[in-house]
Coordinates of N, CA and C in Angstrom, one line a residue:
X400 N 0.8 -1.2 0.0 CA 0.0 0.0 0.0 C 0.9 1.2 0.0
X401 N 0.6 2.2 -0.9 CA 1.3 3.4 -0.9 C 0.7 4.5 0.0
X402 N 1.6 5.1 0.8 CA 1.1 6.2 1.7 C 1.7 7.5 1.3
X403 N 2.1 7.6 0.0 CA 2.7 8.9 -0.5 C 1.6 9.9 -0.8
X404 N 1.7 11.1 -0.3 CA 0.7 12.1 -0.5 C 0.8 12.6 -1.9
X405 N -0.4 12.7 -2.6 CA -0.5 13.2 -4.0 C -1.7 14.0 -4.1
X406 N -1.8 14.7 -5.2 CA -3.0 15.5 -5.6 C -3.4 15.1 -7.0
X407 N -4.7 15.1 -7.2 CA -5.3 14.8 -8.5 C -5.0 15.9 -9.5
X408 N -4.5 17.0 -9.0 CA -4.2 18.2 -9.9 C -2.7 18.2 -10.2
X409 N -1.9 17.4 -9.6 CA -0.5 17.3 -9.9 C -0.2 16.4 -11.1
X410 N 1.0 16.5 -11.6 CA 1.6 15.6 -12.6 C 0.6 15.5 -13.8
X411 N 0.2 16.6 -14.3 CA -0.7 16.6 -15.5 C 0.2 16.4 -16.7
X412 N -0.3 15.7 -17.7 CA 0.5 15.5 -18.9 C 0.7 16.8 -19.7
X413 N 1.8 17.0 -20.3 CA 2.0 18.2 -21.1 C 1.3 18.1 -22.4
X414 N 1.3 16.9 -23.0 CA 0.7 16.6 -24.3 C -0.7 16.0 -24.0
X415 N -1.8 16.7 -24.3 CA -3.1 16.2 -24.2 C -3.8 16.0 -25.5
X416 N -3.0 15.5 -26.5 CA -3.6 15.2 -27.8 C -4.5 14.1 -27.7
X417 N -4.3 13.2 -26.7 CA -5.2 12.1 -26.4 C -5.7 12.3 -25.0
X418 N -6.9 11.8 -24.7 CA -7.4 11.9 -23.3 C -6.5 11.1 -22.4
X419 N -6.3 11.5 -21.2 CA -5.4 10.9 -20.3 C -6.1 10.1 -19.2
X420 N -5.7 8.8 -19.0 CA -6.3 8.0 -18.0 C -5.2 7.5 -17.1
X421 N -5.5 7.5 -15.8 CA -4.5 7.1 -14.8 C -5.2 6.3 -13.7
X422 N -4.7 5.1 -13.5 CA -5.2 4.3 -12.4 C -4.6 4.8 -11.1
X423 N -5.4 5.3 -10.2 CA -4.9 5.8 -8.9 C -4.8 4.7 -7.8
X424 N -5.9 3.9 -7.8 CA -5.9 2.8 -6.8 C -6.9 1.8 -7.3
X425 N -6.8 0.6 -6.7 CA -7.8 -0.4 -7.1 C -7.4 -1.8 -6.6
X426 N -8.4 -2.7 -6.8 CA -8.2 -4.1 -6.6 C -9.2 -4.8 -7.4
X427 N -9.5 -6.1 -7.1 CA -10.4 -6.9 -8.0 C -11.9 -6.3 -7.9
X428 N -12.2 -5.6 -6.8 CA -13.6 -5.1 -6.6 C -13.8 -3.7 -7.0
X429 N -12.8 -2.8 -6.9 CA -12.9 -1.4 -7.1 C -11.7 -0.9 -7.8
X430 N -11.9 0.1 -8.7 CA -10.9 0.8 -9.4 C -11.2 2.3 -9.4
X431 N -10.2 3.1 -9.0 CA -10.3 4.5 -9.0 C -9.4 5.1 -10.0
X432 N -9.9 5.9 -10.9 CA -9.2 6.4 -12.1 C -9.3 7.9 -12.2
X433 N -8.2 8.6 -12.5 CA -8.2 10.0 -12.9 C -8.2 10.1 -14.4
X434 N -9.1 10.9 -14.9 CA -9.2 11.2 -16.3 C -9.1 12.6 -16.6
X435 N -8.3 13.0 -17.6 CA -8.1 14.4 -17.9 C -8.5 14.6 -19.4
X436 N -9.4 15.4 -19.7 CA -9.9 15.7 -21.0 C -9.7 17.2 -21.3
X437 N -9.6 17.5 -22.6 CA -9.5 18.9 -23.1 C -10.1 18.8 -24.5
X438 N -11.4 19.0 -24.5 CA -12.1 18.9 -25.8 C -12.3 17.5 -26.3
X439 N -11.9 16.5 -25.5 CA -12.1 15.1 -26.0 C -13.5 14.6 -25.8
X440 N -13.8 13.7 -26.6 CA -15.1 12.9 -26.6 C -14.8 11.5 -26.8
X441 N -15.8 10.6 -26.5 CA -15.7 9.2 -26.9 C -15.7 9.1 -28.4
X442 N -15.2 8.0 -28.9 CA -15.3 7.7 -30.3 C -16.8 7.8 -30.8
X443 N -17.0 8.3 -32.1 CA -18.3 8.5 -32.6 C -19.1 7.1 -32.6
X444 N -18.4 6.0 -32.9 CA -19.1 4.8 -32.9 C -18.8 4.0 -31.6
X445 N -19.8 3.3 -31.1 CA -19.6 2.5 -29.9 C -20.0 3.3 -28.7
X446 N -20.2 2.5 -27.6 CA -20.6 3.0 -26.3 C -19.8 2.3 -25.3
X447 N -19.6 3.0 -24.2 CA -19.1 2.3 -23.0 C -20.2 1.4 -22.5
X448 N -19.9 0.2 -22.3 CA -20.9 -0.8 -21.8 C -20.1 -1.7 -20.8
X449 N -20.0 -1.2 -19.6 CA -19.1 -1.8 -18.6 C -19.7 -2.8 -17.7
X450 N -19.0 -3.8 -17.3 CA -19.5 -4.8 -16.4 C -19.6 -4.3 -14.9
X451 N -18.9 -3.2 -14.6 CA -19.0 -2.6 -13.3 C -19.8 -1.3 -13.3
X452 N -20.4 -0.9 -12.1 CA -21.0 0.4 -12.0 C -19.9 1.4 -12.0
X453 N -20.2 2.7 -12.4 CA -19.3 3.7 -12.4 C -19.8 5.0 -11.8
X454 N -19.2 5.4 -10.8 CA -19.5 6.7 -10.1 C -18.4 7.7 -10.6
X455 N -18.8 8.8 -11.1 CA -17.9 9.8 -11.7 C -18.2 11.2 -11.2
X456 N -17.2 12.0 -10.9 CA -17.3 13.4 -10.4 C -16.4 14.2 -11.2
X457 N -16.8 15.5 -11.5 CA -16.0 16.4 -12.2 C -15.3 17.3 -11.1
X458 N -14.0 17.3 -11.1 CA -13.3 18.1 -10.1 C -12.9 19.5 -10.7
X459 N -12.8 19.6 -12.0 CA -12.4 20.8 -12.7 C -13.0 20.7 -14.1
X460 N -13.5 21.9 -14.6 CA -14.0 21.9 -16.0 C -15.4 21.5 -16.1
X461 N -15.8 21.0 -17.2 CA -17.2 20.6 -17.5 C -17.2 19.5 -18.5
X462 N -18.2 18.7 -18.5 CA -18.4 17.6 -19.5 C -19.8 17.2 -19.6
X463 N -20.1 16.5 -20.7 CA -21.5 16.0 -20.9 C -21.4 14.5 -21.2
X464 N -22.3 13.7 -20.6 CA -22.4 12.3 -20.8 C -23.7 12.1 -21.5
X465 N -23.6 11.4 -22.7 CA -24.8 11.0 -23.4 C -25.1 9.5 -23.2
X466 N -26.4 9.2 -23.0 CA -26.8 7.8 -22.8 C -27.4 7.3 -24.1
X467 N -27.4 6.0 -24.2 CA -28.0 5.3 -25.4 C -29.5 5.7 -25.6
X468 N -30.2 6.0 -24.5 CA -31.6 6.3 -24.6 C -31.8 7.8 -25.0
X469 N -30.7 8.5 -25.2 CA -30.9 9.9 -25.7 C -30.7 11.0 -24.6
X470 N -30.7 10.5 -23.3 CA -30.5 11.5 -22.2 C -29.1 12.1 -22.3
X471 N -28.9 13.4 -22.0 CA -27.7 14.0 -21.9 C -27.6 14.7 -20.6
X472 N -26.5 14.4 -19.8 CA -26.3 14.9 -18.5 C -25.0 15.8 -18.6
X473 N -25.2 17.1 -18.2 CA -24.0 18.0 -18.2 C -23.5 18.0 -16.7
X474 N -22.2 17.9 -16.5 CA -21.6 17.9 -15.2 C -20.6 19.0 -15.1
X475 N -20.7 19.8 -14.0 CA -19.8 20.9 -13.7 C -19.0 20.5 -12.5
X476 N -18.2 21.4 -12.0 CA -17.4 21.2 -10.8 C -18.2 20.7 -9.6
X477 N -17.8 19.6 -9.1 CA -18.5 19.1 -7.9 C -19.7 18.2 -8.2
X478 N -20.1 18.2 -9.4 CA -21.3 17.4 -9.8 C -20.9 16.0 -10.1
X479 N -21.7 15.0 -9.7 CA -21.4 13.6 -9.9 C -22.6 12.8 -10.3
X480 N -22.3 11.6 -10.9 CA -23.4 10.8 -11.3 C -23.0 9.3 -11.1
X481 N -23.9 8.5 -10.9 CA -23.7 7.0 -10.7 C -24.3 6.4 -12.0
X482 N -23.5 5.6 -12.7 CA -23.9 5.0 -13.9 C -23.9 3.5 -13.7
X483 N -25.1 2.9 -13.7 CA -25.2 1.4 -13.4 C -24.4 0.6 -14.5
X484 N -24.0 -0.6 -14.1 CA -23.3 -1.5 -15.0 C -24.2 -1.7 -16.2
X485 N -23.6 -1.8 -17.4 CA -24.2 -2.1 -18.7 C -25.2 -1.0 -19.1
X486 N -25.1 0.2 -18.5 CA -25.9 1.4 -19.0 C -25.0 2.0 -20.0
X487 N -25.3 1.9 -21.3 CA -24.5 2.4 -22.4 C -24.5 3.9 -22.4
X488 N -23.2 4.4 -22.4 CA -23.0 5.9 -22.4 C -21.7 6.2 -23.1
X489 N -21.5 7.6 -23.3 CA -20.3 8.1 -23.9 C -20.1 9.5 -23.4
X490 N -18.9 10.0 -23.5 CA -18.6 11.4 -23.2 C -18.8 12.1 -24.6
X491 N -19.8 13.0 -24.6 CA -20.1 13.7 -25.8 C -19.6 15.1 -25.9
X492 N -19.0 15.7 -24.8 CA -18.5 17.0 -24.9 C -17.6 17.2 -23.6
X493 N -16.5 17.9 -23.8 CA -15.7 18.5 -22.7 C -15.2 19.8 -23.1
X494 N -14.9 20.7 -22.2 CA -14.5 22.0 -22.5 C -13.2 22.0 -23.4
X495 N -13.3 22.7 -24.5 CA -12.1 22.6 -25.4 C -10.9 23.5 -25.0
X496 N -11.2 24.5 -24.2 CA -10.2 25.5 -23.8 C -9.7 25.4 -22.3
X497 N -10.2 24.3 -21.7 CA -9.8 24.1 -20.3 C -9.8 22.6 -20.0
X498 N -8.9 22.2 -19.2 CA -8.8 20.7 -18.8 C -10.1 20.4 -17.9
X499 N -10.7 19.3 -18.2 CA -11.7 18.7 -17.4 C -11.0 17.5 -16.6
X500 N -11.1 17.6 -15.3 CA -10.5 16.5 -14.5 C -11.6 15.8 -13.9
X501 N -11.7 14.5 -14.2 CA -12.7 13.6 -13.7 C -12.1 12.6 -12.7
X502 N -12.9 12.2 -11.7 CA -12.5 11.1 -10.9 C -13.6 10.0 -11.0
X503 N -13.2 8.8 -11.5 CA -14.1 7.8 -11.7 C -13.8 6.6 -10.8
X504 N -14.9 6.1 -10.2 CA -14.8 4.9 -9.3 C -15.6 3.8 -10.0
X505 N -15.0 2.7 -10.3 CA -15.7 1.5 -10.9 C -15.8 0.5 -9.8
X506 N -17.0 0.0 -9.6 CA -17.2 -1.0 -8.5 C -18.2 -2.0 -8.9
X507 N -18.2 -3.1 -8.2 CA -19.2 -4.2 -8.4 C -20.4 -4.1 -7.5

């Protein structure tokens, strides 16, 4: 177990030509991930269809999540959503001129 103090706002990649994903902690039951977007979206084709539930919060910036049923949820700083397992979704928008920092928790 690592007891080194870190911040989700530190060690940001200089090149954000691709969305950045970083595993912060996890085990077989839970995975905690930091995601940094800057104008990134999910691929046009396909949906995230995960076997685990996903709880996600925006720590900085803004983003929109679109669901296969047509719902669009916009999230700003401090706002979070719980996405049930196998609920098809994708990131449809993030701020192009500012980093959006997400914290995602995947759990069974």
